[in-house]
Amino acid sequence: MDSDVAYIKGLLGVHPDWPKKGITFLDVFPILQDPLAFECLITHLIHHITSYTIPKLAEKKIDVVVGLDARGFLFGPIIALRLGAAFVPVRKKGKLPGTCTTAEYIKEYGTDTFEMQSGSIKPQSTVIVIDDLIATALQVGEHYITIGGSAKAAGELVRAQEGKTVEYIFIIGLPFLKGGEKLDAPIYTMIEADD
Ligand SMILES: O=P(O)(O)OC[C@H]1O[C@H](OP(=O)(O)OP(=O)(O)O)[C@H](O)[C@@H]1O
Ligand SMILES: Nc1ncnc2[nH]cnc12
């Protein structure tokens, strides 16, 4: 398992000063270009959910996997299918038809607004939120302030529909940014990015 994670980590694209100076962008797309690595990644996450997340739920199953626009869409539907769960997208503002709930957020390199279609999660549903990466938002002088970013906004949208987020799952965590300290459920990151 550890060697699988190390292999997958080695595939990540590392792009200093992109999309702007001071950001080191970590690109998950090379993983998808290696079918064996992609399969290993999905198997790893399913193993985590079925052997760790679900046993803690006392007889409950995962009802909904929520994926975040856009890179969360690469992983969320596959995980949902394998779990027999629904997939619900969180999209950037203006992309979803019908009535939507909205949450604004600040991320590592800008601000944005997320939306979820009203009624897409039934009250009391058990939810996993998935995305490619968790970072954080704001640097003040030499210090980063964690204000949750994309994942926190997604959690707000789930709560607005009375769903219960039981875990936030990410392929990559950026530990030096301390992302996710203020989320309402535990976080699982498969790969810890180097400081
Ligand atoms: O933890 P945070 O500071 O909120 O940052 C993480 C988010 O930023 C990236 O998405 P981005 O908004 O760049 O959109 P994309 O997936 O459409 O490229 C990434 O895929 C996460 O969704
Ligand atoms: N450093 C980073 N690399 C890739 N996606 C990101 N989203 C926010 N920060 C990011």
Short mmCIF file of C-alpha atoms and ligand atoms in Angstrom, two decimals, residues 23-26 71 108-109 132-133 135 174, ligand 2:
data_model
loop_
_atom_site.label_atom_id
_atom_site.label_comp_id
_atom_site.label_asym_id
_atom_site.label_seq_id
_atom_site.Cartn_x
_atom_site.Cartn_y
_atom_site.Cartn_z
CA ILE A 23 2.07 28.90 -5.82
CA THR A 24 3.47 25.45 -6.54
CA PHE A 25 0.71 23.78 -8.52
CA LEU A 26 0.34 20.00 -8.09
CA ARG A 71 -11.08 17.97 -10.48
CA GLU A 108 -5.24 29.37 -2.06
CA TYR A 109 -5.18 31.62 -5.11
CA ASP A 132 -8.24 16.26 -5.72
CA LEU A 133 -6.55 18.59 -3.25
CA ALA A 135 -4.98 23.66 0.50
CA LEU A 174 -0.82 20.50 1.43
N1 LIG B 2 -1.09 24.18 -5.05
C1 LIG B 2 -2.17 23.74 -5.70
N2 LIG B 2 -2.04 22.82 -6.70
C2 LIG B 2 -3.14 22.38 -7.37
N3 LIG B 2 -4.38 22.77 -7.11
C3 LIG B 2 -4.54 23.67 -6.13
N4 LIG B 2 -5.65 24.26 -5.62
C4 LIG B 2 -5.27 25.10 -4.64
N5 LIG B 2 -3.95 25.08 -4.46
C5 LIG B 2 -3.47 24.19 -5.39
#
